[in-house]
Short mmCIF file of C-alpha atoms in Angstrom, two decimals:
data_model
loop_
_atom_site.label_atom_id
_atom_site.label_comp_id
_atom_site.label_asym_id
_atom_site.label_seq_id
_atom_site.Cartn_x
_atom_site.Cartn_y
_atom_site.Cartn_z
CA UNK J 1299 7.77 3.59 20.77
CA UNK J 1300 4.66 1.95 19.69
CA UNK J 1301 1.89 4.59 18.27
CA UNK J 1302 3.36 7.65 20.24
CA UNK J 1303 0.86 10.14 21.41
CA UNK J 1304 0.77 12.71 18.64
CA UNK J 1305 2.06 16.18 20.36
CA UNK J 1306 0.78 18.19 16.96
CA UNK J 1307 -2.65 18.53 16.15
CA UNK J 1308 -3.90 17.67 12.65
CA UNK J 1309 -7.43 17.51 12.99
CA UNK J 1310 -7.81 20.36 10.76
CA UNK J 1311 -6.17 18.52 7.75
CA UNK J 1312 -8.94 15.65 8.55
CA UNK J 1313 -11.69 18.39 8.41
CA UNK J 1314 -10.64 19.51 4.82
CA UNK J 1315 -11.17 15.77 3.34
CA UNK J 1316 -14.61 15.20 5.16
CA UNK J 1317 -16.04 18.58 5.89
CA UNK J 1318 -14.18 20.80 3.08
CA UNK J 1319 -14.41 18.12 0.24
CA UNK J 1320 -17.17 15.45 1.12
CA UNK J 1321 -14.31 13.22 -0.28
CA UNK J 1322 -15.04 10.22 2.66
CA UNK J 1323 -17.07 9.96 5.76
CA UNK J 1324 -14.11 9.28 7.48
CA UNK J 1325 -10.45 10.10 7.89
CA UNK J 1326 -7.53 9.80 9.83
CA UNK J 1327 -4.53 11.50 9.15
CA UNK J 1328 -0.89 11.64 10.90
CA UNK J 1329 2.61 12.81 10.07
CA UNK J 1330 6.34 12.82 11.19
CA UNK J 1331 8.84 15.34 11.05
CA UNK J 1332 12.72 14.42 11.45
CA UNK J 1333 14.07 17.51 13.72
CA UNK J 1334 17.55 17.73 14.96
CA UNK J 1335 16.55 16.69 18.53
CA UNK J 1336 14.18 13.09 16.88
CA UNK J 1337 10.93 13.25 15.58
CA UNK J 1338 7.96 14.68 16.32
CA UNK J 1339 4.68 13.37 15.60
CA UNK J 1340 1.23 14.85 14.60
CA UNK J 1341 -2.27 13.18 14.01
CA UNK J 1342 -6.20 13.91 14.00
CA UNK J 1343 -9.39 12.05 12.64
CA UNK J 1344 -12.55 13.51 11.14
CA UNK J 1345 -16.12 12.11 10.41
CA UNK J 1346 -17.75 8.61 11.26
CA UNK J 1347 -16.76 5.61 9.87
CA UNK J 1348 -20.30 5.53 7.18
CA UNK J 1349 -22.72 8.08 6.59
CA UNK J 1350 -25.60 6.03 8.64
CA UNK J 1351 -27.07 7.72 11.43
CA UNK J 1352 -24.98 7.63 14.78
CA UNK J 1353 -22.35 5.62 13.08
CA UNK J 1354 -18.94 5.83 15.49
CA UNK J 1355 -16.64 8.33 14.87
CA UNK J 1356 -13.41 7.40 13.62
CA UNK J 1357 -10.40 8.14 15.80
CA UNK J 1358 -6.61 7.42 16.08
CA UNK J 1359 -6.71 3.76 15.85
CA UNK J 1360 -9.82 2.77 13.34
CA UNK J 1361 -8.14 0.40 10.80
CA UNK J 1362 -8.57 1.00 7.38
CA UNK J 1363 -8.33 -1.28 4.24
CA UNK J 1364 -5.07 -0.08 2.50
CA UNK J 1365 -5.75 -1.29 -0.56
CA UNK J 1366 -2.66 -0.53 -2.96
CA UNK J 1367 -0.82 0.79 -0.28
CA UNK J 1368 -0.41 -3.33 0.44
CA UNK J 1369 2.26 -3.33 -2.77
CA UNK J 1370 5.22 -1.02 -0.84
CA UNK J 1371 5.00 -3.66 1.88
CA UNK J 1372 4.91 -6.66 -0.60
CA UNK J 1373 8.37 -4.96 -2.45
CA UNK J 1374 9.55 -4.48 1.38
CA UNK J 1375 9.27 -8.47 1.98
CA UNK J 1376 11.13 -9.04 -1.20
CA UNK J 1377 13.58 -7.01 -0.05
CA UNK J 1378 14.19 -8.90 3.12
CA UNK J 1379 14.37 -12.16 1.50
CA UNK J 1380 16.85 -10.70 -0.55
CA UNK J 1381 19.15 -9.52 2.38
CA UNK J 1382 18.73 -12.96 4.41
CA UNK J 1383 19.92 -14.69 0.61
CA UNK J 1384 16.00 -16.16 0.64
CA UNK J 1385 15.93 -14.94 -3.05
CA UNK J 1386 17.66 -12.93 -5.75
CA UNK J 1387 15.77 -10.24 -7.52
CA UNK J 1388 16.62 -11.49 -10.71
CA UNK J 1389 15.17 -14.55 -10.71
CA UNK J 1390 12.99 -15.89 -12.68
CA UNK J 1391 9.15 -16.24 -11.88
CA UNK J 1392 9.20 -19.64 -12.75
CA UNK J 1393 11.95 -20.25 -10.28
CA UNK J 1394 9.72 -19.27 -7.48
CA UNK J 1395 6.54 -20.60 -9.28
CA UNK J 1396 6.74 -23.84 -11.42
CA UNK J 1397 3.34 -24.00 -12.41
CA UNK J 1398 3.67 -20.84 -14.29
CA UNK J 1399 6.33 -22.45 -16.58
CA UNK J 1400 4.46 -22.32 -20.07
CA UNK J 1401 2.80 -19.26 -19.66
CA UNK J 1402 4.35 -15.62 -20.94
CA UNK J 1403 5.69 -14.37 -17.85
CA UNK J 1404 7.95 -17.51 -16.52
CA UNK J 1405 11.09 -15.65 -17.54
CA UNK J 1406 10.32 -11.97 -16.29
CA UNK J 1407 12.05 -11.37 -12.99
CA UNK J 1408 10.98 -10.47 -9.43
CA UNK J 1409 12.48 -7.26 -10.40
CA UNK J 1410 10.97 -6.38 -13.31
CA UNK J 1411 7.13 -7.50 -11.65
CA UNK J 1412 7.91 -5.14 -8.67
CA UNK J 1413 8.58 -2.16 -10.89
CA UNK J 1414 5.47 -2.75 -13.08
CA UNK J 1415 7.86 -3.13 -16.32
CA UNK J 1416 7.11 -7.04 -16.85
CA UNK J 1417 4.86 -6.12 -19.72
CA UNK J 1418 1.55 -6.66 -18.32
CA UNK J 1419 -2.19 -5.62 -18.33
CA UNK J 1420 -2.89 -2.86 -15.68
CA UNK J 1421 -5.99 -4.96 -14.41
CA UNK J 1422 -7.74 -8.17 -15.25
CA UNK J 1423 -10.60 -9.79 -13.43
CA UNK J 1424 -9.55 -12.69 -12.02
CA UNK J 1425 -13.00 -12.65 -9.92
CA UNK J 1426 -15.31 -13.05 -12.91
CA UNK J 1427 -16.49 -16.38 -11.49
CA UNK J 1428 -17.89 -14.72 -8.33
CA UNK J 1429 -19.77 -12.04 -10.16
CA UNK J 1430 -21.95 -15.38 -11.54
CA UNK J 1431 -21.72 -17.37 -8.78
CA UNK J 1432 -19.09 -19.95 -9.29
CA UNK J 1433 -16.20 -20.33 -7.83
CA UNK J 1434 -12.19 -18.86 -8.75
CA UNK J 1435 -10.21 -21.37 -9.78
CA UNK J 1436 -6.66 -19.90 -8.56
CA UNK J 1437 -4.37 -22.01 -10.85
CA UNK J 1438 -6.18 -21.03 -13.91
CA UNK J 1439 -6.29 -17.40 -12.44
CA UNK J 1440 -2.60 -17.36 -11.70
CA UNK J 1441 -2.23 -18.65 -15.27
CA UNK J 1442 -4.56 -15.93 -16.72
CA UNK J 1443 -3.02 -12.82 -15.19
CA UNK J 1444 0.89 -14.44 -16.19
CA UNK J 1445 -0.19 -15.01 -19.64
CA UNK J 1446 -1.94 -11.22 -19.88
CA UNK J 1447 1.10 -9.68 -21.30
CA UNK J 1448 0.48 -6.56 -23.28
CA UNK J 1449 0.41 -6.49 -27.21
CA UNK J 1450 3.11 -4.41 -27.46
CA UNK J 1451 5.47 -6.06 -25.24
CA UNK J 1452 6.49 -9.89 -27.43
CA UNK J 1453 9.60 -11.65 -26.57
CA UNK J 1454 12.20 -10.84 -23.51
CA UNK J 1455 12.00 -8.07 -21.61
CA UNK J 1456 15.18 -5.97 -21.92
CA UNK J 1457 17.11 -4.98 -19.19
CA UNK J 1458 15.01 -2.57 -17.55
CA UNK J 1459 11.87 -3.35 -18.61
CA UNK J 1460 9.54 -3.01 -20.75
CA UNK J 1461 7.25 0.37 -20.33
CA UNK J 1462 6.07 0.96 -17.26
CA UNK J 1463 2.44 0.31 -16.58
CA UNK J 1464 0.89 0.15 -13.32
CA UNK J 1465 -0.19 -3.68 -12.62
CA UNK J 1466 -1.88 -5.23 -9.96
CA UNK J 1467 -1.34 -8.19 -11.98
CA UNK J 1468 2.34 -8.24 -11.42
CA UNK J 1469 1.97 -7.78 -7.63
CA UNK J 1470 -0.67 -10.75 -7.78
CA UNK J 1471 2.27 -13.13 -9.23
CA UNK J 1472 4.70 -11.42 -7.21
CA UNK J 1473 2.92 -12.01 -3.73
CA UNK J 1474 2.74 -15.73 -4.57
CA UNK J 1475 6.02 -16.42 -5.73
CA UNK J 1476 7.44 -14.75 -1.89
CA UNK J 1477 4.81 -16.55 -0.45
CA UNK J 1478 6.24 -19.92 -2.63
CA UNK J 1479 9.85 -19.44 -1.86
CA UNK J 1480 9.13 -18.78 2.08
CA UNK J 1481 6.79 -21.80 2.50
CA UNK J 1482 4.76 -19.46 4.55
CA UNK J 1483 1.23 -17.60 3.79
CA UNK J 1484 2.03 -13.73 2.47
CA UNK J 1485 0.08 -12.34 5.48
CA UNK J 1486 2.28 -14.56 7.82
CA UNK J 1487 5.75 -13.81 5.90
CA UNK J 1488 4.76 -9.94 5.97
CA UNK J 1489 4.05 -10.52 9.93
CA UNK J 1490 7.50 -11.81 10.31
CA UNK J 1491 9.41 -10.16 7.55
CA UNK J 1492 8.15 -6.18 8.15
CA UNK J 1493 4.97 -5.91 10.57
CA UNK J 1494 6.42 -7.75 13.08
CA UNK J 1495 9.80 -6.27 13.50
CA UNK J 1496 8.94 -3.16 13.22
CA UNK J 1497 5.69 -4.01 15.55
CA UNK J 1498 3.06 -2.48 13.48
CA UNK J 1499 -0.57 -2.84 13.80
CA UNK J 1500 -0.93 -4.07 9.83
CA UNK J 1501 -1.94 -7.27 8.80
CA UNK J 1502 -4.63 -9.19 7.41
CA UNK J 1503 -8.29 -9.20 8.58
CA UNK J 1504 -7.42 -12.39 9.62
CA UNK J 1505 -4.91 -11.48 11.35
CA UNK J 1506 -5.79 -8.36 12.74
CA UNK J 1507 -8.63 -10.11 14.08
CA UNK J 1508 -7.13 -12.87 15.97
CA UNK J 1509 -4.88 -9.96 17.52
CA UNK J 1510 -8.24 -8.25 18.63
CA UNK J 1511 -11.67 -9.53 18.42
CA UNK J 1512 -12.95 -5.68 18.14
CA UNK J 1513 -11.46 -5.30 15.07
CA UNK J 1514 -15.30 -5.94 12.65
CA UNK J 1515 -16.47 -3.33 14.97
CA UNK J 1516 -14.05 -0.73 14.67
CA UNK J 1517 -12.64 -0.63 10.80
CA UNK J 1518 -14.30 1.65 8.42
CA UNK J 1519 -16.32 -0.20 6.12
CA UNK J 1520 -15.82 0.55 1.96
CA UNK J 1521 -18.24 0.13 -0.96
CA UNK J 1522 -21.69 -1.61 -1.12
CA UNK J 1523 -21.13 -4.67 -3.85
CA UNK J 1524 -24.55 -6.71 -4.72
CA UNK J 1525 -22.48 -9.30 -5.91
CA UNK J 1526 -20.80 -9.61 -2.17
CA UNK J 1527 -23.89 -9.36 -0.31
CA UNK J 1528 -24.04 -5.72 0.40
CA UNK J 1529 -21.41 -4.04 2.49
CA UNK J 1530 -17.64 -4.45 2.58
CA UNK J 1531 -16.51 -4.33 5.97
CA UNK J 1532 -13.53 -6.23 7.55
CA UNK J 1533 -13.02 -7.64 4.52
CA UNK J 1534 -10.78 -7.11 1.51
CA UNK J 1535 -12.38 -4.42 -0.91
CA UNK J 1536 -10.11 -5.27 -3.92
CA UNK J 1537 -12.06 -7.81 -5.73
CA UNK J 1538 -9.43 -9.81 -7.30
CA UNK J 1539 -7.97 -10.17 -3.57
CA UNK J 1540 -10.82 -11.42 -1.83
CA UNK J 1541 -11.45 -14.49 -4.72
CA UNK J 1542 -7.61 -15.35 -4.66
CA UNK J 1543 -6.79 -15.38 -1.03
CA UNK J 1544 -10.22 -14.31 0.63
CA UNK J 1545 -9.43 -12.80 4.60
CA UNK J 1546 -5.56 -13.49 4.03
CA UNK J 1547 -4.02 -11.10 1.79
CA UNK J 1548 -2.51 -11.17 -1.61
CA UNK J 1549 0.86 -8.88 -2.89
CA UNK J 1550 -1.05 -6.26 -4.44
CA UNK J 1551 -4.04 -5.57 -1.75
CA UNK J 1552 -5.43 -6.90 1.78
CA UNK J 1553 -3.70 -5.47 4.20
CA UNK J 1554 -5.24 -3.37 6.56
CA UNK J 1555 -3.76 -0.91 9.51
CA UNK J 1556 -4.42 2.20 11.12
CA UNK J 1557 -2.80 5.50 10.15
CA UNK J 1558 -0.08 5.90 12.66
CA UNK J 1559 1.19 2.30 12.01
CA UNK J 1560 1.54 3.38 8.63
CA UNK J 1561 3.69 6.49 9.50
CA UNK J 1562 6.02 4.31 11.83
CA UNK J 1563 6.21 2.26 8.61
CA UNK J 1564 7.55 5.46 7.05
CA UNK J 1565 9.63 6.77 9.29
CA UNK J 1566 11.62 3.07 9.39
CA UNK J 1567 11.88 3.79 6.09
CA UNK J 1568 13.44 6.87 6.23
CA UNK J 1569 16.12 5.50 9.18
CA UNK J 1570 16.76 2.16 6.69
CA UNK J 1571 17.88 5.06 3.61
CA UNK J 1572 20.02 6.76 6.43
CA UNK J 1573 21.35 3.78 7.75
CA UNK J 1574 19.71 3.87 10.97
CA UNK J 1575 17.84 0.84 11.10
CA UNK J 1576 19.98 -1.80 9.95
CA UNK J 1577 18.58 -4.59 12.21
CA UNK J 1578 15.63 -4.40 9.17
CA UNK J 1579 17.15 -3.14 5.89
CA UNK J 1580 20.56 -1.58 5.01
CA UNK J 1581 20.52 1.65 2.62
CA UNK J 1582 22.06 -1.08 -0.42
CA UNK J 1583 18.68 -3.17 0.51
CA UNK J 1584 15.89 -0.33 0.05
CA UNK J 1585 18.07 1.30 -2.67
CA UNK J 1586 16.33 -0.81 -5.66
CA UNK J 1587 12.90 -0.07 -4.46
CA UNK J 1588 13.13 3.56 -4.43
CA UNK J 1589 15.94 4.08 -7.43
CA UNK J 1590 14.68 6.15 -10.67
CA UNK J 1591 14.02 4.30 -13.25
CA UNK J 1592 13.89 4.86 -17.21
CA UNK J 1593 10.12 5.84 -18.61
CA UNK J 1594 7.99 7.02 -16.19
CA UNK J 1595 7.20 8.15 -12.33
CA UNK J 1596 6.66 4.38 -11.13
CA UNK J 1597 9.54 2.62 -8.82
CA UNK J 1598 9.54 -0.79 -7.50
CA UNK J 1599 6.79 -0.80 -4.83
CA UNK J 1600 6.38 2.67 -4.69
CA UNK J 1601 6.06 5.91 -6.80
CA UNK J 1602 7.13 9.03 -7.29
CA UNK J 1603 5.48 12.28 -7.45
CA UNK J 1604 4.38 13.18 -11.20
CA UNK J 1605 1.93 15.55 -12.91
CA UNK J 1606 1.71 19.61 -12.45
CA UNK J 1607 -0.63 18.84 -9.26
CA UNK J 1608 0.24 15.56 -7.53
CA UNK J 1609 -1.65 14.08 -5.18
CA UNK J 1610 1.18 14.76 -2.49
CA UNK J 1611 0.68 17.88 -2.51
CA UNK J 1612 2.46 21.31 -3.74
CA UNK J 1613 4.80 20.85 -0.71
CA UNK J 1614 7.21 18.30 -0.82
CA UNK J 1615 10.35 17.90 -2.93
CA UNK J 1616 11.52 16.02 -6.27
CA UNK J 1617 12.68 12.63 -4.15
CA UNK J 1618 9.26 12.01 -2.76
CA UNK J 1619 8.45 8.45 -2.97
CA UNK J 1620 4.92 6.59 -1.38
CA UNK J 1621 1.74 5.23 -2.52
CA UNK J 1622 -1.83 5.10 -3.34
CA UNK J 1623 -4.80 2.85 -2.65
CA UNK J 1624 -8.17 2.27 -4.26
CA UNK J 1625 -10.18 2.75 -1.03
CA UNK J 1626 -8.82 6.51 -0.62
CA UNK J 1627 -5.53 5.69 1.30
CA UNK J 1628 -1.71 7.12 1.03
CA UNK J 1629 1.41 7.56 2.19
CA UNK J 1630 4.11 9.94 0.96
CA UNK J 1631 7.28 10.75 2.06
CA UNK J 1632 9.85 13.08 1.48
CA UNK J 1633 13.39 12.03 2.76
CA UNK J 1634 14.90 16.05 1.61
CA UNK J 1635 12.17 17.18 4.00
CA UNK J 1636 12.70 14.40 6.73
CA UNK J 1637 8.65 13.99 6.27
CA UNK J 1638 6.35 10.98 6.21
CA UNK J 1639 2.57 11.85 5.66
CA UNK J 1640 -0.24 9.27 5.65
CA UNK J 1641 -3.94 9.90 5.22
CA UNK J 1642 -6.36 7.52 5.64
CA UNK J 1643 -10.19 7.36 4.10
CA UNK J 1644 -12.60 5.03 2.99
CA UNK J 1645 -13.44 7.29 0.18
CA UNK J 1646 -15.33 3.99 -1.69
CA UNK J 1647 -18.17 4.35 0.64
CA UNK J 1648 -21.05 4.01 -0.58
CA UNK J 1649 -19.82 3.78 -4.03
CA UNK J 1650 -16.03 4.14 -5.64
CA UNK J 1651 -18.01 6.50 -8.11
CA UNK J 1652 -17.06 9.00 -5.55
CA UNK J 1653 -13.61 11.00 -6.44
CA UNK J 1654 -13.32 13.82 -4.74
CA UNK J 1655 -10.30 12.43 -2.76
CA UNK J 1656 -8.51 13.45 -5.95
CA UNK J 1657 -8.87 17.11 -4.87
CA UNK J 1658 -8.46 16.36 -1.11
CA UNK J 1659 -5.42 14.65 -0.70
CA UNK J 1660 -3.27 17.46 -1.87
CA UNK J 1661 -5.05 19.51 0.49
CA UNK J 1662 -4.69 17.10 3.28
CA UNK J 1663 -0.70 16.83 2.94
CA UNK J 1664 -0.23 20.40 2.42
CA UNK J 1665 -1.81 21.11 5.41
CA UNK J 1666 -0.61 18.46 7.43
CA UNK J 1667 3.02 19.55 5.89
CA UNK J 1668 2.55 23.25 7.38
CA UNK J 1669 1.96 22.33 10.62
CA UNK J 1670 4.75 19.93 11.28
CA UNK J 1671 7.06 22.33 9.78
CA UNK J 1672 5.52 25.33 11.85
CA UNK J 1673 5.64 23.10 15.11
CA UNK J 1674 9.44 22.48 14.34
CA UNK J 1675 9.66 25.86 14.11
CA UNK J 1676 8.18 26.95 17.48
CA UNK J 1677 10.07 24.45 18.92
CA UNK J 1678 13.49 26.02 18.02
#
């Protein structure tokens, strides 16, 4: 059932971020809960989309840039291409990639670029150009963030890795080696691949706004950049994104969706681990994304919880697995607790100087936790 009408209330979890914290103008929140009978759902939106006055509200279906919350459903597409025999996750970079044959990452594997242990710098600016107003050349950018392997990681990478460190550059290389293999644009193989099947409202501005010409007037706008001409709205946030691919989307950011498309997305997840949805992954498919690995919290496409106060929340239980973004967005869930929680702000506007999200959003999904689990419980 597409976007079912939320029978819990969590506006109140919404209040905390805006009203409590001042973390965002904006956000939308909305949860599952697996009961014995199916699920239930729960959802509710807070503030207005910027803080100009008699900016809209935001409600139920305002789209949001996901930012980093993009890389779960890049590792998803992998995984598909995987189970139709598109692809091995072993393979080579260069396999998928020729042009990236002489630089320092042609041998790493798909694998080891999902799980952010291919050895690479956490960031690099592939945009510079813009900032002086050139243009990006995307070869030589595709060559720069291959070759921007950490000094402490020379030679082959060993089996699992080398030490995890969180990369968008690895999800840069990995989005255009799917996009390679599939002949297909990322934003058009994650329509077919994940979006579509599981008929989500995520995509691509692009995309989203073929699907519905409202879409510039309804999602929340993120940071003022002087080097973009002011405001960021309906358009990717993540600088590096917006030179390489512009209003398509790359594998680490530029997808955008609202937040109970993004809980759908969880709770397919959770049916996939069960082996409920096997007309779009099989347990053995989804079990490399979300396996431990050796070194740290980070898994392939998503992460764990870490740290004495994560931002999931004091609720949830050791096997918790979701994702951040930039722009103030999440997803967690919990498949002990049969949970998926998703919260949804543009916490970069005006500026991403702003970080009191880091004190709301374990707020948020405590809250939001409590009154899914106290709704199951009044429901018998």
């Amino acid at each position: 059932m597409k976007n079912p009408a939320p029978a819990i209330d969590l506006t109140g979890a919404a209040r905390l971020v805006v009203e409590d914290h001042r973390a965002a103008p904006c956000a939308v929140v909305a949860a599952a809960k697996r009961t014995s009978s199916g699920w239930i759902h729960g959802a509710g939106a807070a503030g207005t989309l910027s803080f100009e006055e008699g900016a809209p509200r935001a409600d139920l279906d305002t789209p949001f840039d996901l930012a980093s919350v993009t890389k779960p459903i890049t590792a998803l597409v992998m995984a598909r291409l995987a189970r139709h025999g598109s692809l091995t996750r072993s393979e080579p970079l260069v396999d998928l990639v020729p042009t990236l044959a002489n630089t320092r990452s042609a041998r790493v594997s798909l694998d080891l670029l999902s799980a952010h242990r291919a050895g690479l710098d956490a960031h690099g600016s592939l945009y510079g150009p813009l900032v002086r107003g050139g243009r990006v050349d995307v070869e030589a950018a595709l060559v720069m963030a291959a070759d921007a392997r950490r000094e402490d990681c020379t030679g082959e990478p060993p089996p699992e890795g080398f030490p995890p460190v969180y990369s968008d550059l690895g999800y840069v290389l990995l989005g255009v080696a799917l996009a390679q293999r599939s002949g297909l644009d990322l934003d058009a193989l994650v329509t077919r691949e994940v979006t579509g099947p599981l008929d989500l409202d995520i995509g691509s501005a692009r995309i989203l706004r073929a699907k519905n010409s409202s879409f510039d007037a309804r999602v929340a706008p993120t940071e003022i950049v002087p080097f973009r001409d002011g405001l960021v709205r309906g358009v990717v946030h993540d600088e590096n994104a917006w030179a390489l691919v512009g209003h398509a989307s790359a594998g680490h950011a530029g997808l955008f969706g609202d937040a109970r498309s993004v809980v759908r997305l969880g709770i397919a997840l959770l049916e996939a681990l069960s082996g409920d949805r096997r007309d779009f992954l099989d347990p053995d498919d989804l079990a490399p994304l979300v396996r431990p690995r050796p070194g740290g919290s980070l898994l392939a496409g998503f992460d764990q919880r870490s740290g004495d106060d994560p931002s999931s929340g004091a609720r949830l239980g050791p096997r918790t697995f979701g994702h951040l973004g930039f722009t103030g967005t999440s997803l967690w869930i919990d498949p002990d607790a049969g949970f998926v929680g998703v919260l949804l702000t543009n916490r970069v506007h005006p500026t991403r100087t702003a970080l009191a999200i880091r004190r709301a959003r374990p707020a948020a999904y405590d809250a939001m936790f409590d009154a899914m689990v106290e709704a199951q419980r009044a429901a018998g």
